[in-house]
């Protein structure tokens, strides 16, 4: 045993295999942090894509709903069939907002649910939609480096964990905004701050096994969160263009505008038929 090796407490012996267990715990912690970084990165992209999708394409979807209602109404007027009338009323009902909801909740909610701006304020996210889906590579690198260094799972006591958790709240917010300058400032702040306490002398095998079990449970939770993100409508869209999600919005917009033009032609034909 060299001078820097931890000395077991009086009356205790180093347990066989403990060093190997300790290495396994460290490797599992590192792997978990990397996985958590990947999940959080994807979560930010899903959130940004959702907000940009709502901001840029919401009016086009509204136009499509209006055209669908007008087409259904034109068909119903032409046939007089009760089923066509029912479909027209249903289509129009999907367009009309719930009356007075906006006034009731002072602009925090509409007929489709809580507005993105309200959700942003409640979640301490920036109110203005991001300029792009994926933060710059500079911001992504700064974010990954900070999380690796300041992750709460690397804390040795509760006070240090709380400090790290509070710090990462600021890191996550800057990353969600794509603010590389703030992330660099946070990196300098972390380097200048108090260093983590010394690693515990020697963990018992029971503690190491318990730590490995906790890491496994945490990995399962992250896997569930990732599956939920990937299984949602926005996550599914992002998987269509993993290398350039920002361009995907332009592609979807072109497709939607094509659908608008098609609906407008169909409505024009129906109205010409009524006049004829």
GROMACS .gro file of C-alpha atoms in nm:
model
  276
    1UNK     CA    1   0.000   0.000   0.000
    2UNK     CA    2   0.153   0.337  -0.100
    3UNK     CA    3   0.145   0.659   0.100
    4UNK     CA    4  -0.157   0.792  -0.088
    5UNK     CA    5  -0.373   0.482  -0.042
    6UNK     CA    6  -0.661   0.514   0.203
    7UNK     CA    7  -0.603   0.342   0.534
    8UNK     CA    8  -0.885   0.123   0.666
    9UNK     CA    9  -1.031   0.222   1.001
   10UNK     CA   10  -0.888   0.051   1.306
   11UNK     CA   11  -1.006  -0.307   1.336
   12UNK     CA   12  -1.130  -0.319   0.975
   13UNK     CA   13  -0.984  -0.496   0.678
   14UNK     CA   14  -1.004  -0.400   0.314
   15UNK     CA   15  -1.269  -0.622   0.160
   16UNK     CA   16  -1.162  -0.840  -0.133
   17UNK     CA   17  -1.284  -0.705  -0.466
   18UNK     CA   18  -1.372  -0.362  -0.328
   19UNK     CA   19  -1.129  -0.181  -0.556
   20UNK     CA   20  -1.283  -0.353  -0.858
   21UNK     CA   21  -1.633  -0.259  -0.737
   22UNK     CA   22  -1.523   0.101  -0.692
   23UNK     CA   23  -1.398   0.110  -1.053
   24UNK     CA   24  -1.728  -0.035  -1.169
   25UNK     CA   25  -1.918   0.236  -0.981
   26UNK     CA   26  -1.704   0.511  -1.134
   27UNK     CA   27  -1.752   0.366  -1.483
   28UNK     CA   28  -2.127   0.339  -1.428
   29UNK     CA   29  -2.143   0.697  -1.303
   30UNK     CA   30  -1.958   0.824  -1.608
   31UNK     CA   31  -2.180   0.626  -1.844
   32UNK     CA   32  -2.494   0.752  -1.669
   33UNK     CA   33  -2.382   1.115  -1.693
   34UNK     CA   34  -2.311   1.075  -2.066
   35UNK     CA   35  -2.654   0.919  -2.117
   36UNK     CA   36  -2.820   1.194  -1.916
   37UNK     CA   37  -2.644   1.455  -2.131
   38UNK     CA   38  -2.778   1.286  -2.444
   39UNK     CA   39  -3.134   1.272  -2.308
   40UNK     CA   40  -3.127   1.636  -2.192
   41UNK     CA   41  -2.985   1.746  -2.528
   42UNK     CA   42  -3.266   1.568  -2.710
   43UNK     CA   43  -3.524   1.712  -2.468
   44UNK     CA   44  -3.407   2.066  -2.548
   45UNK     CA   45  -3.426   1.995  -2.921
   46UNK     CA   46  -3.779   1.852  -2.886
   47UNK     CA   47  -3.890   2.155  -2.683
   48UNK     CA   48  -3.732   2.402  -2.926
   49UNK     CA   49  -3.875   2.222  -3.228
   50UNK     CA   50  -4.220   2.217  -3.069
   51UNK     CA   51  -4.215   2.590  -3.001
   52UNK     CA   52  -4.077   2.682  -3.343
   53UNK     CA   53  -4.327   2.446  -3.506
   54UNK     CA   54  -4.612   2.618  -3.321
   55UNK     CA   55  -4.481   2.966  -3.400
   56UNK     CA   56  -4.402   2.920  -3.769
   57UNK     CA   57  -4.659   2.664  -3.879
   58UNK     CA   58  -4.952   2.732  -3.646
   59UNK     CA   59  -5.112   2.981  -3.890
   60UNK     CA   60  -5.083   2.729  -4.175
   61UNK     CA   61  -5.254   2.459  -3.969
   62UNK     CA   62  -5.527   2.709  -3.881
   63UNK     CA   63  -5.574   2.786  -4.251
   64UNK     CA   64  -5.603   2.415  -4.328
   65UNK     CA   65  -5.868   2.371  -4.057
   66UNK     CA   66  -6.062   2.667  -4.194
   67UNK     CA   67  -6.048   2.530  -4.550
   68UNK     CA   68  -6.159   2.187  -4.429
   69UNK     CA   69  -6.458   2.349  -4.257
   70UNK     CA   70  -6.548   2.553  -4.566
   71UNK     CA   71  -6.520   2.245  -4.790
   72UNK     CA   72  -6.741   2.040  -4.557
   73UNK     CA   73  -6.994   2.324  -4.546
   74UNK     CA   74  -6.995   2.353  -4.925
   75UNK     CA   75  -7.051   1.977  -4.960
   76UNK     CA   76  -7.334   1.986  -4.703
   77UNK     CA   77  -7.501   2.281  -4.878
   78UNK     CA   78  -7.478   2.094  -5.205
   79UNK     CA   79  -7.615   1.755  -5.089
   80UNK     CA   80  -7.833   1.842  -4.792
   81UNK     CA   81  -7.743   1.500  -4.654
   82UNK     CA   82  -7.773   1.485  -4.270
   83UNK     CA   83  -7.439   1.306  -4.243
   84UNK     CA   84  -7.268   1.575  -4.452
   85UNK     CA   85  -7.431   1.842  -4.237
   86UNK     CA   86  -7.304   1.668  -3.924
   87UNK     CA   87  -6.952   1.654  -4.066
   88UNK     CA   88  -6.968   2.023  -4.158
   89UNK     CA   89  -7.078   2.118  -3.806
   90UNK     CA   90  -6.801   1.903  -3.661
   91UNK     CA   91  -6.539   2.062  -3.886
   92UNK     CA   92  -6.659   2.412  -3.801
   93UNK     CA   93  -6.657   2.326  -3.431
   94UNK     CA   94  -6.292   2.229  -3.457
   95UNK     CA   95  -6.211   2.576  -3.593
   96UNK     CA   96  -6.412   2.788  -3.353
   97UNK     CA   97  -6.233   2.856  -3.023
   98UNK     CA   98  -6.404   2.797  -2.691
   99UNK     CA   99  -6.579   3.129  -2.613
  100UNK     CA  100  -6.429   3.363  -2.356
  101UNK     CA  101  -6.157   3.120  -2.243
  102UNK     CA  102  -5.883   3.370  -2.332
  103UNK     CA  103  -6.054   3.642  -2.131
  104UNK     CA  104  -6.115   3.408  -1.839
  105UNK     CA  105  -5.750   3.313  -1.805
  106UNK     CA  106  -5.604   3.647  -1.911
  107UNK     CA  107  -5.417   3.511  -2.212
  108UNK     CA  108  -5.255   3.219  -2.029
  109UNK     CA  109  -5.470   2.952  -2.192
  110UNK     CA  110  -5.676   2.903  -2.506
  111UNK     CA  111  -5.913   2.634  -2.631
  112UNK     CA  112  -5.619   2.402  -2.707
  113UNK     CA  113  -5.453   2.435  -2.367
  114UNK     CA  114  -5.185   2.644  -2.200
  115UNK     CA  115  -5.005   2.882  -2.433
  116UNK     CA  116  -4.632   2.821  -2.494
  117UNK     CA  117  -4.546   3.156  -2.336
  118UNK     CA  118  -4.730   3.061  -2.016
  119UNK     CA  119  -4.561   2.722  -2.006
  120UNK     CA  120  -4.225   2.889  -2.058
  121UNK     CA  121  -4.277   3.126  -1.766
  122UNK     CA  122  -4.389   2.847  -1.534
  123UNK     CA  123  -4.090   2.633  -1.634
  124UNK     CA  124  -3.846   2.927  -1.611
  125UNK     CA  125  -3.770   2.890  -1.981
  126UNK     CA  126  -3.718   3.185  -2.217
  127UNK     CA  127  -4.052   3.331  -2.326
  128UNK     CA  128  -3.935   3.416  -2.679
  129UNK     CA  129  -3.913   3.107  -2.903
  130UNK     CA  130  -3.558   3.000  -2.988
  131UNK     CA  131  -3.412   3.099  -3.322
  132UNK     CA  132  -3.326   2.740  -3.412
  133UNK     CA  133  -3.399   2.384  -3.302
  134UNK     CA  134  -3.046   2.274  -3.220
  135UNK     CA  135  -2.810   2.503  -3.024
  136UNK     CA  136  -2.478   2.572  -3.193
  137UNK     CA  137  -2.197   2.320  -3.170
  138UNK     CA  138  -2.010   2.566  -2.948
  139UNK     CA  139  -2.302   2.573  -2.702
  140UNK     CA  140  -2.342   2.196  -2.720
  141UNK     CA  141  -1.974   2.138  -2.636
  142UNK     CA  142  -1.979   2.388  -2.348
  143UNK     CA  143  -2.297   2.228  -2.212
  144UNK     CA  144  -2.155   1.875  -2.224
  145UNK     CA  145  -1.830   1.981  -2.055
  146UNK     CA  146  -2.014   2.163  -1.775
  147UNK     CA  147  -2.249   1.875  -1.703
  148UNK     CA  148  -1.961   1.629  -1.689
  149UNK     CA  149  -1.779   1.848  -1.435
  150UNK     CA  150  -2.069   1.971  -1.222
  151UNK     CA  151  -2.309   1.677  -1.223
  152UNK     CA  152  -2.475   1.628  -0.881
  153UNK     CA  153  -2.404   1.255  -0.884
  154UNK     CA  154  -2.035   1.338  -0.836
  155UNK     CA  155  -2.103   1.519  -0.505
  156UNK     CA  156  -1.972   1.370  -0.183
  157UNK     CA  157  -2.227   1.527   0.053
  158UNK     CA  158  -2.573   1.687   0.049
  159UNK     CA  159  -2.445   2.045   0.055
  160UNK     CA  160  -2.226   1.987  -0.248
  161UNK     CA  161  -2.511   1.811  -0.430
  162UNK     CA  162  -2.741   2.110  -0.370
  163UNK     CA  163  -2.474   2.349  -0.497
  164UNK     CA  164  -2.430   2.143  -0.812
  165UNK     CA  165  -2.804   2.106  -0.871
  166UNK     CA  166  -2.856   2.484  -0.843
  167UNK     CA  167  -2.565   2.545  -1.078
  168UNK     CA  168  -2.696   2.301  -1.340
  169UNK     CA  169  -3.036   2.474  -1.340
  170UNK     CA  170  -2.853   2.780  -1.475
  171UNK     CA  171  -2.654   2.564  -1.718
  172UNK     CA  172  -2.970   2.401  -1.855
  173UNK     CA  173  -3.142   2.737  -1.896
  174UNK     CA  174  -2.847   2.883  -2.090
  175UNK     CA  175  -2.832   2.574  -2.309
  176UNK     CA  176  -3.206   2.584  -2.382
  177UNK     CA  177  -3.153   2.943  -2.500
  178UNK     CA  178  -2.849   2.843  -2.706
  179UNK     CA  179  -2.651   3.106  -2.513
  180UNK     CA  180  -2.288   3.003  -2.566
  181UNK     CA  181  -2.152   3.319  -2.402
  182UNK     CA  182  -2.336   3.248  -2.076
  183UNK     CA  183  -2.223   2.887  -2.084
  184UNK     CA  184  -1.860   2.999  -2.114
  185UNK     CA  185  -1.911   3.240  -1.824
  186UNK     CA  186  -2.059   2.959  -1.619
  187UNK     CA  187  -1.758   2.742  -1.702
  188UNK     CA  188  -1.525   3.012  -1.569
  189UNK     CA  189  -1.742   3.047  -1.258
  190UNK     CA  190  -1.726   2.673  -1.195
  191UNK     CA  191  -1.350   2.663  -1.232
  192UNK     CA  192  -1.314   2.951  -0.986
  193UNK     CA  193  -1.559   2.802  -0.733
  194UNK     CA  194  -1.494   2.561  -0.446
  195UNK     CA  195  -1.346   2.233  -0.551
  196UNK     CA  196  -1.532   1.911  -0.477
  197UNK     CA  197  -1.448   1.754  -0.145
  198UNK     CA  198  -1.207   1.460  -0.128
  199UNK     CA  199  -1.328   1.123  -0.243
  200UNK     CA  200  -1.433   0.901   0.045
  201UNK     CA  201  -1.151   0.685   0.174
  202UNK     CA  202  -1.288   0.340   0.107
  203UNK     CA  203  -1.647   0.247   0.036
  204UNK     CA  204  -1.771  -0.080   0.172
  205UNK     CA  205  -1.888  -0.342  -0.076
  206UNK     CA  206  -2.248  -0.304   0.049
  207UNK     CA  207  -2.242   0.068  -0.024
  208UNK     CA  208  -2.091   0.008  -0.366
  209UNK     CA  209  -2.354  -0.251  -0.454
  210UNK     CA  210  -2.626  -0.012  -0.338
  211UNK     CA  211  -2.475   0.263  -0.554
  212UNK     CA  212  -2.469   0.037  -0.858
  213UNK     CA  213  -2.834  -0.054  -0.799
  214UNK     CA  214  -2.927   0.316  -0.776
  215UNK     CA  215  -2.738   0.391  -1.097
  216UNK     CA  216  -2.923   0.109  -1.272
  217UNK     CA  217  -3.260   0.247  -1.156
  218UNK     CA  218  -3.161   0.596  -1.268
  219UNK     CA  219  -3.063   0.458  -1.609
  220UNK     CA  220  -3.406   0.295  -1.640
  221UNK     CA  221  -3.576   0.626  -1.557
  222UNK     CA  222  -3.370   0.805  -1.821
  223UNK     CA  223  -3.446   0.533  -2.074
  224UNK     CA  224  -3.819   0.579  -2.008
  225UNK     CA  225  -3.784   0.957  -2.051
  226UNK     CA  226  -3.595   0.910  -2.376
  227UNK     CA  227  -3.855   0.664  -2.506
  228UNK     CA  228  -4.133   0.909  -2.422
  229UNK     CA  229  -3.955   1.190  -2.608
  230UNK     CA  230  -3.886   0.971  -2.910
  231UNK     CA  231  -4.241   0.833  -2.913
  232UNK     CA  232  -4.409   1.174  -2.921
  233UNK     CA  233  -4.513   1.347  -3.242
  234UNK     CA  234  -4.233   1.604  -3.223
  235UNK     CA  235  -3.971   1.342  -3.138
  236UNK     CA  236  -4.085   1.132  -3.433
  237UNK     CA  237  -4.048   1.433  -3.663
  238UNK     CA  238  -3.699   1.507  -3.532
  239UNK     CA  239  -3.594   1.148  -3.603
  240UNK     CA  240  -3.678   1.215  -3.969
  241UNK     CA  241  -3.394   1.468  -3.990
  242UNK     CA  242  -3.144   1.398  -3.710
  243UNK     CA  243  -2.860   1.587  -3.881
  244UNK     CA  244  -3.047   1.907  -3.968
  245UNK     CA  245  -3.370   1.950  -3.768
  246UNK     CA  246  -3.399   2.321  -3.853
  247UNK     CA  247  -3.438   2.245  -4.225
  248UNK     CA  248  -3.716   2.000  -4.141
  249UNK     CA  249  -3.942   2.291  -4.049
  250UNK     CA  250  -3.898   2.434  -4.398
  251UNK     CA  251  -3.980   2.096  -4.554
  252UNK     CA  252  -4.296   2.060  -4.343
  253UNK     CA  253  -4.397   2.417  -4.428
  254UNK     CA  254  -4.367   2.342  -4.801
  255UNK     CA  255  -4.579   2.029  -4.762
  256UNK     CA  256  -4.845   2.217  -4.565
  257UNK     CA  257  -4.858   2.501  -4.816
  258UNK     CA  258  -4.909   2.241  -5.088
  259UNK     CA  259  -5.202   2.101  -4.891
  260UNK     CA  260  -5.344   2.452  -4.852
  261UNK     CA  261  -5.325   2.510  -5.228
  262UNK     CA  262  -5.493   2.175  -5.295
  263UNK     CA  263  -5.776   2.253  -5.050
  264UNK     CA  264  -5.823   2.599  -5.201
  265UNK     CA  265  -5.861   2.445  -5.549
  266UNK     CA  266  -6.110   2.192  -5.417
  267UNK     CA  267  -6.313   2.466  -5.249
  268UNK     CA  268  -6.310   2.673  -5.568
  269UNK     CA  269  -6.441   2.376  -5.767
  270UNK     CA  270  -6.722   2.320  -5.517
  271UNK     CA  271  -6.824   2.685  -5.526
  272UNK     CA  272  -6.814   2.693  -5.906
  273UNK     CA  273  -7.043   2.389  -5.902
  274UNK     CA  274  -7.287   2.572  -5.676
  275UNK     CA  275  -7.296   2.871  -5.910
  276UNK     CA  276  -7.338   2.646  -6.214
   0.00000   0.00000   0.00000
